[in-house]
Short mmCIF file of C-alpha atoms and ligand atoms in Angstrom, two decimals:
data_model
loop_
_atom_site.label_atom_id
_atom_site.label_comp_id
_atom_site.label_asym_id
_atom_site.label_seq_id
_atom_site.Cartn_x
_atom_site.Cartn_y
_atom_site.Cartn_z
CA MET A 1 44.61 -2.44 77.40
CA SER A 2 44.07 -5.80 75.76
CA ARG A 3 41.80 -6.17 72.77
CA LEU A 4 39.53 -9.23 71.56
CA ALA A 5 39.22 -9.37 67.68
CA VAL A 6 35.73 -10.71 66.66
CA HIS A 7 35.25 -12.33 63.20
CA ASP A 8 32.45 -13.11 61.14
CA PRO A 9 32.57 -17.13 60.32
CA ALA A 10 30.79 -16.96 57.51
CA THR A 11 32.89 -14.06 55.76
CA GLY A 12 36.18 -14.16 57.85
CA GLU A 13 35.77 -10.51 57.98
CA ARG A 14 36.76 -8.63 61.49
CA ILE A 15 33.65 -7.28 62.41
CA ALA A 16 34.81 -5.84 65.81
CA ASP A 17 37.90 -4.96 68.07
CA LEU A 18 36.65 -5.04 71.63
CA PRO A 19 38.47 -3.90 74.85
CA ALA A 20 39.15 -6.96 76.86
CA ASP A 21 39.97 -7.70 80.55
CA ASP A 22 42.89 -8.78 82.27
CA GLU A 23 43.48 -10.01 85.59
CA ALA A 24 43.55 -6.51 87.43
CA SER A 25 40.30 -5.54 85.95
CA VAL A 26 38.60 -9.03 86.75
CA GLN A 27 39.92 -8.55 90.34
CA ALA A 28 38.40 -5.20 90.20
CA SER A 29 34.85 -6.53 89.03
CA TYR A 30 35.05 -9.07 91.56
CA GLN A 31 35.69 -6.64 94.19
CA ALA A 32 32.93 -4.27 93.32
CA ALA A 33 30.13 -7.24 92.76
CA ARG A 34 31.38 -8.61 96.30
CA ALA A 35 30.96 -5.06 97.49
CA ALA A 36 27.65 -4.31 95.78
CA GLN A 37 25.86 -8.02 96.45
CA PRO A 38 24.42 -7.48 99.78
CA ALA A 39 22.67 -4.41 98.75
CA TRP A 40 21.05 -6.08 95.85
CA ALA A 41 20.16 -9.11 98.04
CA ALA A 42 18.20 -6.84 100.31
CA ARG A 43 15.99 -5.17 97.55
CA PRO A 44 12.52 -6.60 97.75
CA LEU A 45 12.07 -9.36 95.52
CA ALA A 46 9.62 -7.42 93.65
CA GLU A 47 12.39 -4.95 92.79
CA ARG A 48 14.55 -7.68 91.22
CA LYS A 49 11.57 -9.04 89.50
CA ALA A 50 10.68 -5.60 87.97
CA CYS A 51 14.25 -5.23 86.41
CA ILE A 52 14.01 -8.56 84.77
CA ALA A 53 10.45 -8.03 83.50
CA ARG A 54 11.94 -4.46 81.81
CA PHE A 55 14.78 -6.53 80.80
CA GLN A 56 12.25 -8.83 78.74
CA GLU A 57 10.47 -6.10 77.22
CA ALA A 58 13.79 -4.42 76.05
CA VAL A 59 14.49 -7.95 74.24
CA VAL A 60 11.27 -7.85 72.69
CA ARG A 61 11.98 -4.47 71.40
CA GLU A 62 15.45 -4.94 70.07
CA THR A 63 15.10 -8.46 68.92
CA GLU A 64 15.78 -7.81 65.50
CA ALA A 65 19.04 -6.26 65.98
CA LEU A 66 20.00 -8.56 68.82
CA ALA A 67 19.35 -11.62 66.15
CA VAL A 68 21.80 -9.87 63.45
CA THR A 69 24.59 -9.39 66.32
CA MET A 70 24.37 -12.82 67.17
CA THR A 71 23.98 -14.08 63.52
CA ARG A 72 27.04 -11.98 62.55
CA GLU A 73 29.40 -13.25 65.40
CA THR A 74 28.41 -16.71 65.48
CA GLY A 75 27.18 -17.60 61.86
CA LYS A 76 23.75 -18.91 62.94
CA PRO A 77 20.97 -18.51 60.47
CA ILE A 78 18.82 -15.39 61.32
CA ARG A 79 15.99 -17.40 61.59
CA ILE A 80 17.38 -19.48 64.29
CA SER A 81 18.70 -16.18 65.91
CA ARG A 82 15.26 -14.96 66.11
CA ASN A 83 13.69 -18.29 67.39
CA GLU A 84 16.43 -18.19 70.35
CA LEU A 85 15.28 -14.85 71.03
CA LYS A 86 11.59 -15.61 71.02
CA GLY A 87 12.43 -18.97 73.02
CA LEU A 88 13.73 -16.99 75.63
CA LEU A 89 10.53 -15.03 76.49
CA PRO A 90 8.80 -18.20 78.13
CA ARG A 91 12.05 -18.79 80.17
CA ILE A 92 11.91 -15.36 81.36
CA ASP A 93 8.14 -15.59 82.52
CA PHE A 94 9.06 -18.94 84.23
CA PHE A 95 11.72 -17.57 86.14
CA LEU A 96 9.47 -14.59 87.26
CA GLY A 97 6.67 -16.82 88.06
CA MET A 98 8.51 -19.17 90.07
CA VAL A 99 11.09 -17.43 91.83
CA GLU A 100 8.84 -16.54 94.92
CA PRO A 101 7.08 -19.96 95.66
CA VAL A 102 10.61 -21.63 94.96
CA THR A 103 12.50 -19.27 97.41
CA ALA A 104 9.87 -18.41 100.18
CA ALA A 105 10.76 -19.32 103.70
CA GLU A 106 9.41 -22.77 105.00
CA GLN A 107 8.25 -23.20 108.17
CA VAL A 108 8.65 -26.90 108.60
CA PHE A 109 8.23 -27.37 112.65
CA ASP A 110 6.35 -25.56 115.30
CA GLU A 111 5.39 -26.92 118.44
CA ALA A 112 5.60 -25.77 122.49
CA GLY A 113 7.40 -22.38 121.49
CA MET A 114 9.77 -24.27 119.21
CA ARG A 115 10.02 -23.49 115.42
CA GLU A 116 12.13 -24.61 112.52
CA VAL A 117 12.42 -22.47 109.23
CA ILE A 118 14.31 -23.02 106.18
CA GLN A 119 15.29 -19.80 104.40
CA HIS A 120 16.91 -19.76 100.85
CA GLU A 121 19.84 -17.34 100.98
CA PRO A 122 21.78 -16.40 97.80
CA LEU A 123 25.39 -17.83 97.32
CA GLY A 124 26.65 -14.36 97.10
CA VAL A 125 29.09 -13.57 93.81
CA VAL A 126 28.92 -16.29 91.30
CA ALA A 127 30.84 -16.80 88.35
CA ASN A 128 29.10 -17.71 85.06
CA ILE A 129 31.66 -18.94 81.89
CA SER A 130 29.56 -19.57 79.12
CA ALA A 131 29.52 -20.83 75.52
CA TRP A 132 28.42 -19.48 72.23
CA ASN A 133 26.31 -21.86 70.67
CA TYR A 134 22.96 -20.63 72.21
CA PRO A 135 24.35 -17.39 74.03
CA TRP A 136 21.21 -15.99 74.91
CA PHE A 137 19.86 -19.37 76.52
CA VAL A 138 22.91 -20.62 78.26
CA GLY A 139 23.68 -16.95 79.50
CA CYS A 140 20.05 -16.23 80.60
CA ASN A 141 19.61 -19.74 82.46
CA VAL A 142 22.43 -18.81 85.05
CA ILE A 143 22.39 -15.08 85.01
CA LEU A 144 18.42 -14.58 85.27
CA PRO A 145 17.84 -17.01 88.35
CA ALA A 146 21.03 -15.90 89.81
CA LEU A 147 19.99 -12.16 89.88
CA LEU A 148 16.36 -12.81 90.73
CA THR A 149 17.68 -14.86 93.92
CA GLY A 150 20.08 -11.81 94.91
CA ASN A 151 23.30 -12.95 93.57
CA ALA A 152 25.89 -10.84 92.08
CA VAL A 153 27.02 -12.22 88.60
CA LEU A 154 30.53 -12.03 86.95
CA TYR A 155 29.59 -13.30 83.58
CA LYS A 156 32.43 -14.47 81.26
CA PRO A 157 30.76 -15.00 77.62
CA SER A 158 32.44 -16.86 75.01
CA GLU A 159 35.13 -15.15 72.79
CA TYR A 160 32.81 -16.33 70.15
CA ALA A 161 29.93 -14.35 70.86
CA PRO A 162 31.19 -11.35 73.37
CA MET A 163 29.08 -8.88 71.47
CA THR A 164 25.70 -10.83 72.54
CA GLY A 165 27.44 -10.84 76.19
CA LEU A 166 27.85 -7.25 76.14
CA GLU A 167 24.05 -6.82 74.87
CA ILE A 168 22.71 -8.93 77.34
CA THR A 169 24.79 -6.96 79.95
CA ARG A 170 23.75 -3.48 78.76
CA LEU A 171 20.30 -4.36 78.61
CA LEU A 172 19.92 -5.60 82.11
CA HIS A 173 21.90 -2.34 83.45
CA ALA A 174 19.13 -0.42 81.37
CA SER A 175 16.68 -2.31 82.85
CA GLY A 176 17.83 -1.33 86.42
CA VAL A 177 20.52 -3.92 87.46
CA PRO A 178 23.38 -2.16 88.77
CA PRO A 179 26.73 -2.36 86.82
CA ASP A 180 28.56 -3.54 90.02
CA VAL A 181 26.21 -6.47 90.27
CA MET A 182 26.08 -7.31 86.90
CA ALA A 183 29.60 -7.43 85.22
CA CYS A 184 30.66 -8.64 81.64
CA LEU A 185 34.24 -9.86 81.52
CA VAL A 186 35.74 -9.97 77.84
CA GLY A 187 38.01 -12.16 76.68
CA ALA A 188 38.77 -15.78 76.05
CA GLY A 189 40.37 -18.83 78.37
CA PRO A 190 42.79 -16.95 80.42
CA VAL A 191 40.17 -14.13 81.24
CA GLY A 192 37.90 -17.31 82.42
CA ALA A 193 40.90 -18.77 84.30
CA ALA A 194 41.52 -15.06 86.08
CA LEU A 195 37.73 -15.07 87.13
CA LEU A 196 38.11 -18.72 88.80
CA ALA A 197 40.86 -17.20 90.59
CA GLN A 198 38.76 -14.93 92.50
CA PRO A 199 37.14 -16.10 95.63
CA VAL A 200 33.61 -16.63 94.21
CA ASP A 201 30.63 -18.33 95.78
CA GLY A 202 29.61 -20.23 93.00
CA VAL A 203 30.94 -21.41 89.41
CA PHE A 204 28.28 -22.15 86.57
CA PHE A 205 29.98 -23.05 83.28
CA THR A 206 28.65 -24.32 80.17
CA GLY A 207 31.34 -25.79 77.45
CA SER A 208 33.09 -28.52 76.19
CA HIS A 209 34.20 -31.62 78.58
CA ALA A 210 37.79 -30.66 78.46
CA THR A 211 37.25 -27.07 79.56
CA GLY A 212 34.96 -28.40 82.17
CA GLN A 213 37.56 -30.80 83.39
CA ARG A 214 39.98 -27.75 83.66
CA ILE A 215 37.43 -25.85 85.72
CA ALA A 216 36.87 -28.74 87.86
CA GLN A 217 40.43 -28.76 88.87
CA ALA A 218 40.55 -24.94 89.44
CA VAL A 219 37.98 -24.83 92.02
CA GLY A 220 38.08 -28.43 93.11
CA THR A 221 39.85 -27.63 96.57
CA ARG A 222 37.54 -24.45 97.12
CA PHE A 223 34.15 -25.86 98.66
CA VAL A 224 31.95 -23.62 96.29
CA ARG A 225 29.12 -24.81 94.38
CA LEU A 226 30.27 -26.04 90.98
CA GLN A 227 28.00 -26.50 87.97
CA LEU A 228 29.27 -27.87 84.61
CA GLU A 229 27.12 -28.42 81.83
CA LEU A 230 29.12 -29.93 79.04
CA GLY A 231 28.72 -32.10 75.96
CA GLY A 232 26.99 -35.05 74.74
CA LYS A 233 26.68 -37.72 71.84
CA ASP A 234 23.08 -37.91 72.00
CA PRO A 235 21.49 -40.80 70.50
CA SER A 236 17.68 -41.52 68.74
CA TYR A 237 16.38 -44.98 68.20
CA VAL A 238 13.74 -45.33 65.47
CA CYS A 239 11.83 -48.35 66.25
CA ASP A 240 10.19 -50.54 63.50
CA ASP A 241 6.16 -49.10 63.75
CA VAL A 242 7.10 -45.31 63.12
CA ASP A 243 5.80 -43.13 60.35
CA VAL A 244 9.25 -43.34 58.51
CA ARG A 245 8.84 -39.87 56.56
CA ALA A 246 8.00 -37.98 59.62
CA THR A 247 10.39 -39.27 61.74
CA ALA A 248 13.23 -38.87 59.23
CA GLU A 249 12.33 -35.10 58.91
CA SER A 250 11.94 -34.83 62.98
CA LEU A 251 15.24 -36.60 63.25
CA ALA A 252 17.37 -34.35 60.41
CA ASP A 253 16.06 -31.53 61.92
CA GLY A 254 17.36 -32.67 65.26
CA ALA A 255 20.70 -33.42 64.11
CA MET A 256 21.16 -30.22 61.90
CA TYR A 257 19.30 -27.67 63.49
CA ASN A 258 21.70 -24.71 64.46
CA THR A 259 23.96 -26.26 61.77
CA GLY A 260 24.66 -29.14 64.46
CA GLN A 261 26.18 -26.89 67.02
CA SER A 262 23.86 -27.70 69.55
CA CYS A 263 24.48 -29.38 72.88
CA CYS A 264 21.53 -31.53 72.81
CA ALA A 265 21.96 -32.09 68.81
CA VAL A 266 21.18 -35.68 67.75
CA GLU A 267 24.42 -37.26 67.29
CA ARG A 268 23.73 -40.95 66.77
CA ILE A 269 20.86 -42.61 64.97
CA TYR A 270 20.13 -46.21 65.42
CA VAL A 271 17.18 -47.50 63.06
CA HIS A 272 15.25 -51.00 63.36
CA GLU A 273 16.41 -53.20 60.38
CA LYS A 274 12.86 -53.68 59.21
CA VAL A 275 12.64 -49.75 58.63
CA HIS A 276 16.56 -48.98 57.91
CA ASP A 277 16.54 -48.33 54.35
CA ALA A 278 13.31 -46.57 53.87
CA PHE A 279 14.34 -44.13 56.73
CA VAL A 280 17.76 -43.51 55.45
CA GLU A 281 16.22 -42.83 52.03
CA ALA A 282 13.61 -40.39 53.74
CA PHE A 283 16.62 -38.77 56.08
CA VAL A 284 19.07 -38.18 53.05
CA ALA A 285 16.07 -36.62 50.91
CA THR A 286 15.37 -34.26 53.95
CA VAL A 287 18.84 -33.34 54.44
CA LYS A 288 19.68 -32.74 50.73
CA GLY A 289 16.91 -30.21 50.97
CA PHE A 290 18.74 -28.05 53.56
CA ARG A 291 19.94 -24.84 52.08
CA ARG A 292 23.21 -23.81 53.10
CA GLY A 293 24.65 -20.36 52.71
CA ASP A 294 24.67 -16.84 53.94
CA PRO A 295 23.46 -17.01 57.64
CA MET A 296 21.75 -13.37 57.09
CA SER A 297 19.34 -14.64 54.12
CA GLU A 298 15.97 -15.95 55.34
CA ASP A 299 16.05 -19.28 53.53
CA THR A 300 19.32 -20.12 54.87
CA TYR A 301 18.94 -23.49 57.40
CA ILE A 302 22.90 -24.58 57.69
CA GLY A 303 25.06 -21.77 58.61
CA ALA A 304 28.68 -21.09 59.25
CA ILE A 305 30.75 -23.35 61.82
CA THR A 306 31.44 -20.96 64.30
CA ARG A 307 34.99 -22.29 65.24
CA ALA A 308 37.44 -22.95 62.46
CA PRO A 309 39.45 -25.55 64.46
CA GLN A 310 36.01 -27.64 64.41
CA LEU A 311 36.26 -28.18 60.88
CA GLU A 312 39.53 -30.38 61.46
CA VAL A 313 37.23 -32.50 63.87
CA LEU A 314 34.41 -32.82 61.41
CA GLU A 315 36.70 -34.08 58.60
CA ALA A 316 38.85 -36.15 60.81
CA GLN A 317 35.36 -37.84 61.78
CA VAL A 318 34.25 -38.46 58.56
CA ALA A 319 37.64 -39.55 57.19
CA ASP A 320 37.86 -42.18 60.21
CA ALA A 321 34.04 -43.44 59.50
CA VAL A 322 34.86 -43.88 55.62
CA ALA A 323 38.03 -45.85 56.35
CA LYS A 324 36.49 -48.15 58.68
CA GLY A 325 33.57 -49.20 56.05
CA ALA A 326 31.18 -46.13 56.50
CA HIS A 327 28.94 -45.08 53.66
CA LEU A 328 28.96 -41.57 52.90
CA LEU A 329 25.53 -40.73 51.60
CA THR A 330 25.69 -36.97 51.15
CA GLY A 331 28.12 -33.87 52.01
CA GLY A 332 31.56 -35.09 53.68
CA GLY A 333 33.61 -31.94 53.08
CA ARG A 334 34.14 -28.37 53.71
CA GLY A 335 32.28 -25.90 51.86
CA ALA A 336 34.35 -23.09 50.07
CA GLY A 337 35.43 -20.06 51.33
CA PRO A 338 35.67 -17.31 52.64
CA GLY A 339 34.24 -18.22 56.23
CA HIS A 340 34.32 -21.89 57.72
CA TRP A 341 31.72 -23.98 55.79
CA PHE A 342 30.95 -27.67 56.15
CA GLU A 343 28.38 -29.60 54.17
CA ALA A 344 25.63 -31.43 55.82
CA THR A 345 26.76 -34.99 55.98
CA VAL A 346 25.13 -38.32 56.17
CA LEU A 347 26.89 -41.57 56.99
CA SER A 348 25.32 -45.16 56.95
CA HIS A 349 26.75 -48.65 57.75
CA VAL A 350 28.67 -46.98 60.89
CA ASP A 351 29.49 -48.64 64.51
CA HIS A 352 31.19 -47.81 67.48
CA ARG A 353 34.70 -48.38 66.33
CA MET A 354 34.36 -45.29 64.91
CA GLU A 355 34.94 -41.59 66.49
CA LEU A 356 31.93 -40.54 64.53
CA MET A 357 29.68 -42.81 66.95
CA ARG A 358 32.01 -41.85 69.98
CA GLU A 359 32.89 -38.63 70.43
CA GLU A 360 30.64 -35.41 70.02
CA SER A 361 30.79 -34.04 66.06
CA PHE A 362 29.14 -30.65 66.93
CA GLY A 363 28.58 -29.89 63.46
CA PRO A 364 25.98 -31.11 60.51
CA VAL A 365 27.45 -34.57 60.46
CA ILE A 366 25.38 -37.59 61.33
CA GLY A 367 25.61 -41.42 61.45
CA ILE A 368 23.07 -43.90 61.33
CA GLN A 369 23.18 -47.44 62.22
CA LYS A 370 21.34 -50.33 61.69
CA VAL A 371 19.86 -52.58 64.68
CA ALA A 372 18.43 -56.03 64.70
CA ASP A 373 16.08 -55.01 67.97
CA ASP A 374 15.26 -53.08 71.08
CA GLU A 375 17.81 -54.68 73.08
CA GLU A 376 20.85 -54.01 70.69
CA ALA A 377 19.41 -50.28 70.77
CA VAL A 378 19.54 -49.75 74.20
CA ARG A 379 22.87 -51.59 74.57
CA LEU A 380 24.31 -49.07 72.12
CA MET A 381 22.75 -45.82 73.23
CA ASN A 382 24.33 -46.75 76.68
CA ASP A 383 27.83 -47.40 75.18
CA THR A 384 29.01 -43.89 75.74
CA ARG A 385 30.57 -41.69 78.29
CA TYR A 386 27.91 -39.03 77.62
CA GLY A 387 24.74 -38.74 78.90
CA LEU A 388 22.55 -35.54 78.17
CA THR A 389 19.64 -36.68 76.25
CA ALA A 390 18.26 -39.47 74.18
CA GLY A 391 14.76 -40.30 72.19
CA VAL A 392 12.86 -43.19 71.14
CA TYR A 393 10.43 -43.06 68.31
CA THR A 394 7.49 -45.39 68.21
CA ARG A 395 3.94 -45.52 68.16
CA ASP A 396 3.60 -47.38 71.51
CA GLU A 397 4.25 -45.38 74.27
CA GLN A 398 4.89 -48.33 76.90
CA ARG A 399 7.57 -49.25 74.63
CA ALA A 400 9.26 -46.10 74.73
CA LYS A 401 8.86 -45.75 78.30
CA ARG A 402 10.24 -48.97 78.85
CA LEU A 403 13.28 -48.29 76.63
CA LEU A 404 13.77 -44.84 78.00
CA SER A 405 13.92 -46.23 81.66
CA GLN A 406 16.87 -48.25 80.67
CA VAL A 407 18.77 -45.11 78.94
CA HIS A 408 21.53 -43.08 81.06
CA ALA A 409 20.54 -39.59 80.14
CA GLY A 410 19.48 -36.42 82.00
CA SER A 411 16.38 -35.75 79.65
CA VAL A 412 14.61 -38.53 77.50
CA TYR A 413 12.59 -37.75 74.49
CA TRP A 414 9.28 -39.80 72.87
CA ASN A 415 8.83 -38.86 69.41
CA CYS A 416 10.73 -35.82 69.74
CA CYS A 417 14.41 -34.57 70.23
CA ASP A 418 16.84 -31.32 70.62
CA ARG A 419 13.94 -30.01 72.81
CA VAL A 420 14.63 -27.85 76.12
CA SER A 421 11.64 -26.69 78.33
CA PRO A 422 12.04 -24.06 80.94
CA ARG A 423 10.03 -26.32 83.44
CA LEU A 424 11.84 -29.17 83.48
CA PRO A 425 15.54 -29.55 84.51
CA TRP A 426 18.28 -29.47 82.04
CA SER A 427 21.35 -31.72 83.27
CA GLY A 428 23.67 -34.45 82.11
CA VAL A 429 24.97 -37.87 83.37
CA GLY A 430 28.36 -38.94 83.02
CA ASP A 431 30.74 -36.86 81.04
CA SER A 432 28.04 -34.57 80.21
CA GLY A 433 28.19 -32.63 83.30
CA VAL A 434 27.23 -31.85 87.30
CA GLY A 435 24.43 -29.63 88.40
CA LEU A 436 21.63 -28.03 86.30
CA THR A 437 19.74 -25.31 85.10
CA LEU A 438 16.04 -24.48 84.54
CA SER A 439 12.99 -26.06 86.48
CA SER A 440 12.47 -25.05 89.86
CA TYR A 441 15.62 -26.59 90.95
CA GLY A 442 17.45 -24.57 88.68
CA ILE A 443 16.54 -21.78 90.66
CA GLN A 444 17.22 -23.17 93.87
CA ALA A 445 20.82 -23.83 92.66
CA PHE A 446 21.43 -20.17 93.42
CA THR A 447 20.75 -20.41 97.06
CA ARG A 448 21.85 -22.06 100.13
CA PRO A 449 19.29 -23.46 102.52
CA LYS A 450 20.12 -21.80 105.79
CA ALA A 451 18.20 -23.64 108.68
CA TRP A 452 16.88 -21.79 111.65
CA HIS A 453 15.89 -23.09 115.06
CA LEU A 454 13.78 -20.63 116.76
CA ARG A 455 12.59 -20.84 120.22
CA SER A 456 10.17 -18.23 121.82
CA ALA A 457 11.46 -17.29 125.35
P1 NAD B 1 34.79 -24.34 75.45
O1 NAD B 1 34.72 -25.07 76.49
O2 NAD B 1 35.69 -24.24 74.50
O3 NAD B 1 34.43 -22.98 76.04
C1 NAD B 1 33.36 -22.51 77.00
C2 NAD B 1 34.05 -21.32 78.04
O4 NAD B 1 35.15 -21.46 78.54
C3 NAD B 1 34.57 -20.17 77.11
O5 NAD B 1 33.85 -18.74 77.61
C4 NAD B 1 35.64 -20.09 77.24
O6 NAD B 1 36.44 -19.01 76.87
C5 NAD B 1 36.31 -20.38 78.70
N1 NAD B 1 37.27 -21.11 78.78
C6 NAD B 1 38.30 -21.90 78.20
N2 NAD B 1 39.47 -22.08 78.84
C7 NAD B 1 39.01 -21.71 80.15
C8 NAD B 1 39.86 -21.82 81.25
N3 NAD B 1 41.17 -22.55 81.33
N4 NAD B 1 39.55 -21.30 82.47
C9 NAD B 1 38.16 -20.85 82.36
N5 NAD B 1 37.57 -20.46 81.31
C10 NAD B 1 38.01 -21.15 79.93
O7 NAD B 1 33.33 -24.37 74.73
P2 NAD B 1 32.49 -24.02 73.58
O8 NAD B 1 32.94 -24.16 72.49
O9 NAD B 1 32.27 -22.39 73.92
O10 NAD B 1 31.07 -24.35 73.75
C11 NAD B 1 30.67 -25.87 72.99
C12 NAD B 1 30.81 -27.13 74.07
O11 NAD B 1 29.78 -26.52 74.93
C13 NAD B 1 30.04 -28.11 73.20
O12 NAD B 1 31.02 -29.02 73.84
C14 NAD B 1 28.80 -28.36 73.86
O13 NAD B 1 27.97 -29.68 73.93
C15 NAD B 1 28.60 -27.54 75.23
N6 NAD B 1 27.30 -26.56 75.46
C16 NAD B 1 26.82 -27.69 76.41
C17 NAD B 1 25.49 -27.28 76.66
C18 NAD B 1 24.84 -28.08 77.85
O14 NAD B 1 23.62 -27.37 78.46
N7 NAD B 1 25.00 -29.01 78.40
C19 NAD B 1 24.90 -26.10 76.17
C20 NAD B 1 25.54 -25.54 75.37
C21 NAD B 1 26.98 -25.79 74.94
#
């Protein structure tokens, strides 16, 4: 049997050697899921909800141990791991509260013995191929509504967070979800590819644009539901009327939280020339206060870089920007090993010739560009192939709404950033993906509306 070694990115130490899946075991899991799904879908919704409610209780009970596992395999600071698990609870409440109204049968016509009804059926067996950066959030955004609506789930967590994937699965099984209905497939890209080779009814992917393209090619000719939640190059614009210090603190957190390894991290900042210098000074002072170090330590804010290859991407972006005229204001290089570290890095005098302002950094690196006016800010915010989130900071709500209505992004923020709500759809435009999770739409995504034409004889 093949194995998957798991390393702590903060130390380089091998922390687990897991049995991994292969083509044969993936196919066996698919066949078991296919056989088990109809009975799961036939269970009363109240029973499926009870399983997920028990899962929520188990997450609360085991939070500390689950946070430690997540921190050890991803290098995420322990406080951020705890926040992720705490943040999962209202998402579960939302799914539990909304699944019934969202999926209830709708009678849309009733006249002269003829009735028309829409019924929401599960898709069947769905594949969830997932990322490591918020493994509980991105995993559960798919797994929980899929199970609640009567699907079986074949879940391939990231090879950088497989222990968390196994924990999610263990707790679901302990909460009453049958093992054949919810399977965790352990391994890297080839195991994901083997999963896509099975005739699943839906593919729900969270990860990079490059892998998203490969997945779209693999399933493109099969007419199954395909959702791709991909990366971004999310901009924020600071207008000339803000509280500079509070805005700098908010955006520094938005750029560096989770060591910048968030899909909706602030990745580009544009600042009105009237407040630019004061903003940059306050921003750099805030970032210099972020403590980098042992992710298990309570006061660590910047943790390890989870994937070693990303260090080269970050180094290359900084070097390219500096070569083209950027000013390096703090950080700029790797931290000392063992493990994978990068300093919290701020550059000013950047522009769109630089990779730093065009391609996802996915690390604690940010460029700040001065702009002359709102029009220039909007033009630059839209000068990207991505479109996940975008923000505007101003005291003037009308100004924010006018600017944000012109920005191409799935989510827009006024005076906030790096925020996800279970009540709102999470989606991207352009190369940030297709489809969505969360909100009522993110529950419906796991169902197929069936049209019933019913004539009483
Ligand atoms: P990745 O694309 O490297 O990997 C994602 C998953 O795809 C992993 O489970 C991996 O094993 C699998 N995979 C790789 N090759 C495959 C193949 N050929 N066939 C099937 N599966 C394959 O991404 P990552 O490094 O895990 O995640 C980081 C990326 O995810 C960033 O770009 C980030 O912005 C994005 N992300 C987006 C969201 C969102 O909601 N839009 C959320 C979190 C992360």
